[in-house]
Short mmCIF file of C-alpha atoms in Angstrom, two decimals:
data_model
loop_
_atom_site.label_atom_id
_atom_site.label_comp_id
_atom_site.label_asym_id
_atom_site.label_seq_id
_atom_site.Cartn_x
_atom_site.Cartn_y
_atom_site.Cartn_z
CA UNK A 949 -6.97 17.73 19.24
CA UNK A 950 -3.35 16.37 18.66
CA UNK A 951 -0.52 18.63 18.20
CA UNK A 952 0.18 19.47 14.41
CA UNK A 953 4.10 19.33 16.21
CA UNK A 954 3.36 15.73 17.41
CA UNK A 955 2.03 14.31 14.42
CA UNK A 956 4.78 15.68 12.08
CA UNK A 957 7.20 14.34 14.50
CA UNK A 958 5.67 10.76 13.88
CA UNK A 959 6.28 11.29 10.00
CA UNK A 960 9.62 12.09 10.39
CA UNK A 961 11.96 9.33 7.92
CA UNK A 962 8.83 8.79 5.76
CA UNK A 963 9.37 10.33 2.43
CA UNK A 964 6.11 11.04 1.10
CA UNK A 965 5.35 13.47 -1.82
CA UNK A 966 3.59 16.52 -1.17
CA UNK A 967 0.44 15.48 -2.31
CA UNK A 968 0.52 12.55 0.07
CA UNK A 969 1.37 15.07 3.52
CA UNK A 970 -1.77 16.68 1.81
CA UNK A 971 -4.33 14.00 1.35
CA UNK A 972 -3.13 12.30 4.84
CA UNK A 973 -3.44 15.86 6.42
CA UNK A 974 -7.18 16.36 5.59
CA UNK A 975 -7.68 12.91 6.46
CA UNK A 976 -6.21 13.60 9.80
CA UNK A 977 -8.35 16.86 10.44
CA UNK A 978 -11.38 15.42 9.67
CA UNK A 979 -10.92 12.31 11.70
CA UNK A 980 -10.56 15.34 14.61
CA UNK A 981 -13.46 16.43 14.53
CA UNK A 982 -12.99 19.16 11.30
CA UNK A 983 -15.98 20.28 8.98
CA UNK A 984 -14.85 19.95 5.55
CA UNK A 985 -16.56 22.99 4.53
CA UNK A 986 -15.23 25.35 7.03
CA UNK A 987 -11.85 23.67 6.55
CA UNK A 988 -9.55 26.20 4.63
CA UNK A 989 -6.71 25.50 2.09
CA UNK A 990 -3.95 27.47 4.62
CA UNK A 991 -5.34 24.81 7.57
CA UNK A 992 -4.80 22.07 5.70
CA UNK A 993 -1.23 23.37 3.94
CA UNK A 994 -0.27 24.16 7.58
CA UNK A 995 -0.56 20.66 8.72
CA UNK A 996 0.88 19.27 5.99
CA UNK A 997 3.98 21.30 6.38
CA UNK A 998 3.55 22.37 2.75
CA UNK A 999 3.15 26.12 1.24
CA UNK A 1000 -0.29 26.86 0.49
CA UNK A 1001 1.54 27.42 -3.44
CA UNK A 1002 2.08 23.79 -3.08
CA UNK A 1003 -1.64 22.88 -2.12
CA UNK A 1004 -2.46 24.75 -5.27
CA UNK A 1005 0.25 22.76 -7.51
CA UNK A 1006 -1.59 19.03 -6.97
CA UNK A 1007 -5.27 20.21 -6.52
CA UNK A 1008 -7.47 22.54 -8.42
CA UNK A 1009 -9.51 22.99 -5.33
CA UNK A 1010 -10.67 21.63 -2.21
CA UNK A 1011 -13.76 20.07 -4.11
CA UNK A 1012 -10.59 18.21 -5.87
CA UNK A 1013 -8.76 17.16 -2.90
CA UNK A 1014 -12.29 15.35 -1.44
CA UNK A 1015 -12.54 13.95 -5.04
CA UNK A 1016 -9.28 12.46 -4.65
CA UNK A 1017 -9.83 11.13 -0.66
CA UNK A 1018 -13.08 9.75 -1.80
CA UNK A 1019 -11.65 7.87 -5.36
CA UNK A 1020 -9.43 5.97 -2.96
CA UNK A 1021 -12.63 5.12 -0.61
CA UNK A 1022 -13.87 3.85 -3.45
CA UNK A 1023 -10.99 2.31 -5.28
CA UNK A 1024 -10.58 0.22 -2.05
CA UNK A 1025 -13.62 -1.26 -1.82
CA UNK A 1026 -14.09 -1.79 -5.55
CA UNK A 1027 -10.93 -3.68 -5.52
CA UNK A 1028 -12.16 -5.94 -2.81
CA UNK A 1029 -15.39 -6.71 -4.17
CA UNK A 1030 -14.67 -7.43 -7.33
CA UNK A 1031 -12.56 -9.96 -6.10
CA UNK A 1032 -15.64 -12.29 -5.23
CA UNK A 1033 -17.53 -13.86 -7.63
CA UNK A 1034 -21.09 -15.95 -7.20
CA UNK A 1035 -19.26 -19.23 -7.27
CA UNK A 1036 -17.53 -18.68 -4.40
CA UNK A 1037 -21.20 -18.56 -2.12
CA UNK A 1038 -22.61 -16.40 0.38
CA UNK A 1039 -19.90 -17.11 3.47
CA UNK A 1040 -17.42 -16.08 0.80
CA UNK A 1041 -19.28 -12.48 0.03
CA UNK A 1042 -19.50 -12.07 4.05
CA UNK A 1043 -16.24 -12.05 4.09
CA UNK A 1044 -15.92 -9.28 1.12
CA UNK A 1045 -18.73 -7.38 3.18
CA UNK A 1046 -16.44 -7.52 6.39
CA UNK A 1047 -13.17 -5.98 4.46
CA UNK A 1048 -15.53 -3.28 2.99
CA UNK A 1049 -17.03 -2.47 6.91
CA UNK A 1050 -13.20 -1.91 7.41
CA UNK A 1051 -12.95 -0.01 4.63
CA UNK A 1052 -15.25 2.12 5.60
CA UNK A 1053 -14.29 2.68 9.06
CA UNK A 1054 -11.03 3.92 7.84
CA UNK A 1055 -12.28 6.12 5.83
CA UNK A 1056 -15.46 7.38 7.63
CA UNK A 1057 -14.42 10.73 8.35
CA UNK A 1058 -14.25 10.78 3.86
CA UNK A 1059 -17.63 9.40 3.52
CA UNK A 1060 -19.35 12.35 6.29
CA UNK A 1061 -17.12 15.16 4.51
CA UNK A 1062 -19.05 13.65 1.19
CA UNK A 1063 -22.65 13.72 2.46
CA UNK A 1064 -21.91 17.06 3.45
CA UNK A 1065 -20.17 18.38 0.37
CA UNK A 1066 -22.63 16.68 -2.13
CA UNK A 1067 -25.98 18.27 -0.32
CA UNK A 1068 -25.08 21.72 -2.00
CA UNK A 1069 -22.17 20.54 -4.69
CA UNK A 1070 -23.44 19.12 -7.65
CA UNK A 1071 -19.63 18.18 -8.69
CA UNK A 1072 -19.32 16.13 -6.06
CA UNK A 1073 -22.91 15.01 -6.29
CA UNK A 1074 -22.48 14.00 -9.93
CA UNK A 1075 -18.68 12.52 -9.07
CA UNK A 1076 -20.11 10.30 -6.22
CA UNK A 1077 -23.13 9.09 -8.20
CA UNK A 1078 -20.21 7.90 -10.78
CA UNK A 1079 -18.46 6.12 -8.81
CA UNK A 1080 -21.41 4.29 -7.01
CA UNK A 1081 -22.32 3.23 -10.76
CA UNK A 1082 -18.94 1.28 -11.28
CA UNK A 1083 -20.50 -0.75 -8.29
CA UNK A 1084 -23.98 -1.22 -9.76
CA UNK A 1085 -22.46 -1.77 -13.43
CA UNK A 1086 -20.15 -4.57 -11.84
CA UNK A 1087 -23.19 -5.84 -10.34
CA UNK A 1088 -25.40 -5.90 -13.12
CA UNK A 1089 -22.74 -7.90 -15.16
CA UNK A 1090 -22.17 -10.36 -12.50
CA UNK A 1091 -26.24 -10.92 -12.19
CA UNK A 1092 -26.95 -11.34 -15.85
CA UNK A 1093 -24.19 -13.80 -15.98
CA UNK A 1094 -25.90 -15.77 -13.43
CA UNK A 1095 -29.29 -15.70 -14.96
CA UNK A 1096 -28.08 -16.70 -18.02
CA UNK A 1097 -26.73 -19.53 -16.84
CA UNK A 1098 -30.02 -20.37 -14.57
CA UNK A 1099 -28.86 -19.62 -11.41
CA UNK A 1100 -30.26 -16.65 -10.83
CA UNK A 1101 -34.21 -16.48 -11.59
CA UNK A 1102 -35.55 -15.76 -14.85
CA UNK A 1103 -38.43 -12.88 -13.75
CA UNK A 1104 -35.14 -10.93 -11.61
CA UNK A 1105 -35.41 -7.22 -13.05
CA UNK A 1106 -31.70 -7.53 -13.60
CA UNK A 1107 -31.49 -3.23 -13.39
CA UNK A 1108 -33.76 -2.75 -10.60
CA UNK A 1109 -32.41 -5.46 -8.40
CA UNK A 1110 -28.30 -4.30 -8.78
CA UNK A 1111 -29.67 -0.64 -7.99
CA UNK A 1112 -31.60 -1.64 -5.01
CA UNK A 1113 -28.40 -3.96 -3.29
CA UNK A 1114 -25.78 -1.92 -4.30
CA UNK A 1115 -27.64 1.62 -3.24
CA UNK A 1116 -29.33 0.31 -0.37
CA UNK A 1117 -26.39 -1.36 0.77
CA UNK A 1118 -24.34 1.71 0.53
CA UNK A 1119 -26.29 3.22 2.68
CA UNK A 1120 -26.55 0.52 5.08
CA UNK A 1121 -22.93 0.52 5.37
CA UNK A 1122 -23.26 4.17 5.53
CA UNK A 1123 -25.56 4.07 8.79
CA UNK A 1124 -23.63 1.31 10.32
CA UNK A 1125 -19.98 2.76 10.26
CA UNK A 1126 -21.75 6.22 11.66
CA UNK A 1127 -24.12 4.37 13.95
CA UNK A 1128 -23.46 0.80 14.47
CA UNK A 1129 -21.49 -0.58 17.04
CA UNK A 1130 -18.03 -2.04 16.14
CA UNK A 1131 -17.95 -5.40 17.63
CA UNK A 1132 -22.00 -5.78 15.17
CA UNK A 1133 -19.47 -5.57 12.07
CA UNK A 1134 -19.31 -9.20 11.39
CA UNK A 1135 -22.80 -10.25 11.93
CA UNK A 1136 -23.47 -6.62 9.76
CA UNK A 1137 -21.78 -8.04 7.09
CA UNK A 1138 -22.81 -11.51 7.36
CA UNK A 1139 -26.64 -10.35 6.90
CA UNK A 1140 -25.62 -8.07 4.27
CA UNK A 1141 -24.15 -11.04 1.84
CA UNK A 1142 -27.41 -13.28 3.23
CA UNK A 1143 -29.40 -10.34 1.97
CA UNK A 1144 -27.88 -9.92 -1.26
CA UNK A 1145 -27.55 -13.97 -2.00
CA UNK A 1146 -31.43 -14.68 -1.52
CA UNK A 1147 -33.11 -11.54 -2.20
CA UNK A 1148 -30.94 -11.65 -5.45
CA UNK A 1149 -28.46 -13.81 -6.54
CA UNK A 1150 -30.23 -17.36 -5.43
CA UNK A 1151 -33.67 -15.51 -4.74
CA UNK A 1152 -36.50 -18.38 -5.27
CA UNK A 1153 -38.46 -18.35 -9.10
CA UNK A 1154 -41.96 -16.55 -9.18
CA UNK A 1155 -44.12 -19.88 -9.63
CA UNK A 1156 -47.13 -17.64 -10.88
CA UNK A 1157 -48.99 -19.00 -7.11
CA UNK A 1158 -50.73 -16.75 -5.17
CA UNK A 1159 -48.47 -14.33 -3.10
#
């Protein structure tokens, strides 16, 4: 494991606040190797360089501090998704898919701590399921523009349909980041946005034929 000594040096003319050292510390232990749960407030003040008062000035708890690593998880990849919209095609939403993948590497370590947390937390449980609703909401109001307009077929179940991409594709992403090899990322994404643009958003009308 690096040296707490080595990686303080490295910070050394960067004036961050306290809560920053803290949030970039945690990030830093878990990218190690670190168990969230076993991780313990004094750890984390310690290689921050902050008191452990100081933890306890910007975060309630440590179910608080992984609220706060995982809103900007989120708040990343929100921001570059809803960025794209249906007009701009499928190539265009590959692209979007690719800057998520990166996303997600960087903050993979985040994500695990997460999954771990939320199997016996039901804060973070119920936080995480709100914030994967922003995505589906976003969704939803992008497809029901589109099928008003007759781009997108009329027999979609608009509800269904946003839940199944956006939760399914979570945990694609999910498996891929943990599982999938690097230099897969663009074709990963590529057959994530073909997924989502004809299984969804261009998916062909029900013609009431035999299946």
């Amino acid at each position: 494991m690096p040296s707490i000594t080595r990686r303080r040096t490295a910070n050394v003319g960067r004036p961050t606040s306290a809560e920053a050292e803290i949030l970039a510390a945690t990030q830093r232990l878990l990218i190690d190797g670190a168990n969230f749960t076993e991780l313990g407030v004094q750890q984390i003040s310690t290689e921050a360089g902050v008191a452990r008062s100081t933890f306890y000035n910007h975060f309630r708890d440590k179910v608080d501090l992984l609220m706060r690593l995982a809103t900007e998880l989120m708040s990343s990849s929100f921001d570059v998704t809803s960025a794209w919209h249906p007009s701009e095609g499928v190539e265009a939403l590959a692209e979007v898919f690719s800057q998520v993948v990166r996303v997600y590497r960087q903050h993979a370590a985040v994500r695990r701590a997460l999954a771990e947390v939320a199997a016996y937390d039901a804060t973070v449980r119920d936080f995480w399921g709100r914030e994967l609703t922003q995505f589906t909401d976003w969704t939803l109001t992008l497809l029901r523009a589109e099928q008003d307009a007759g781009r997108t077929p009329a027999d979609l179940d608009l509800e269904s349909a946003a839940r199944v991409i956006v939760m399914g594709g979570e945990r694609a992403l999910v498996d891929h980041v943990t599982a999938g090899d690097p230099g897969r990322d663009a074709a990963f994404a590529r057959e994530l946005a073909l997924t989502w643009w004809h299984g969804v958003y261009r998916r062909p009308a029900d013609d009431g034929g035999p299946g």
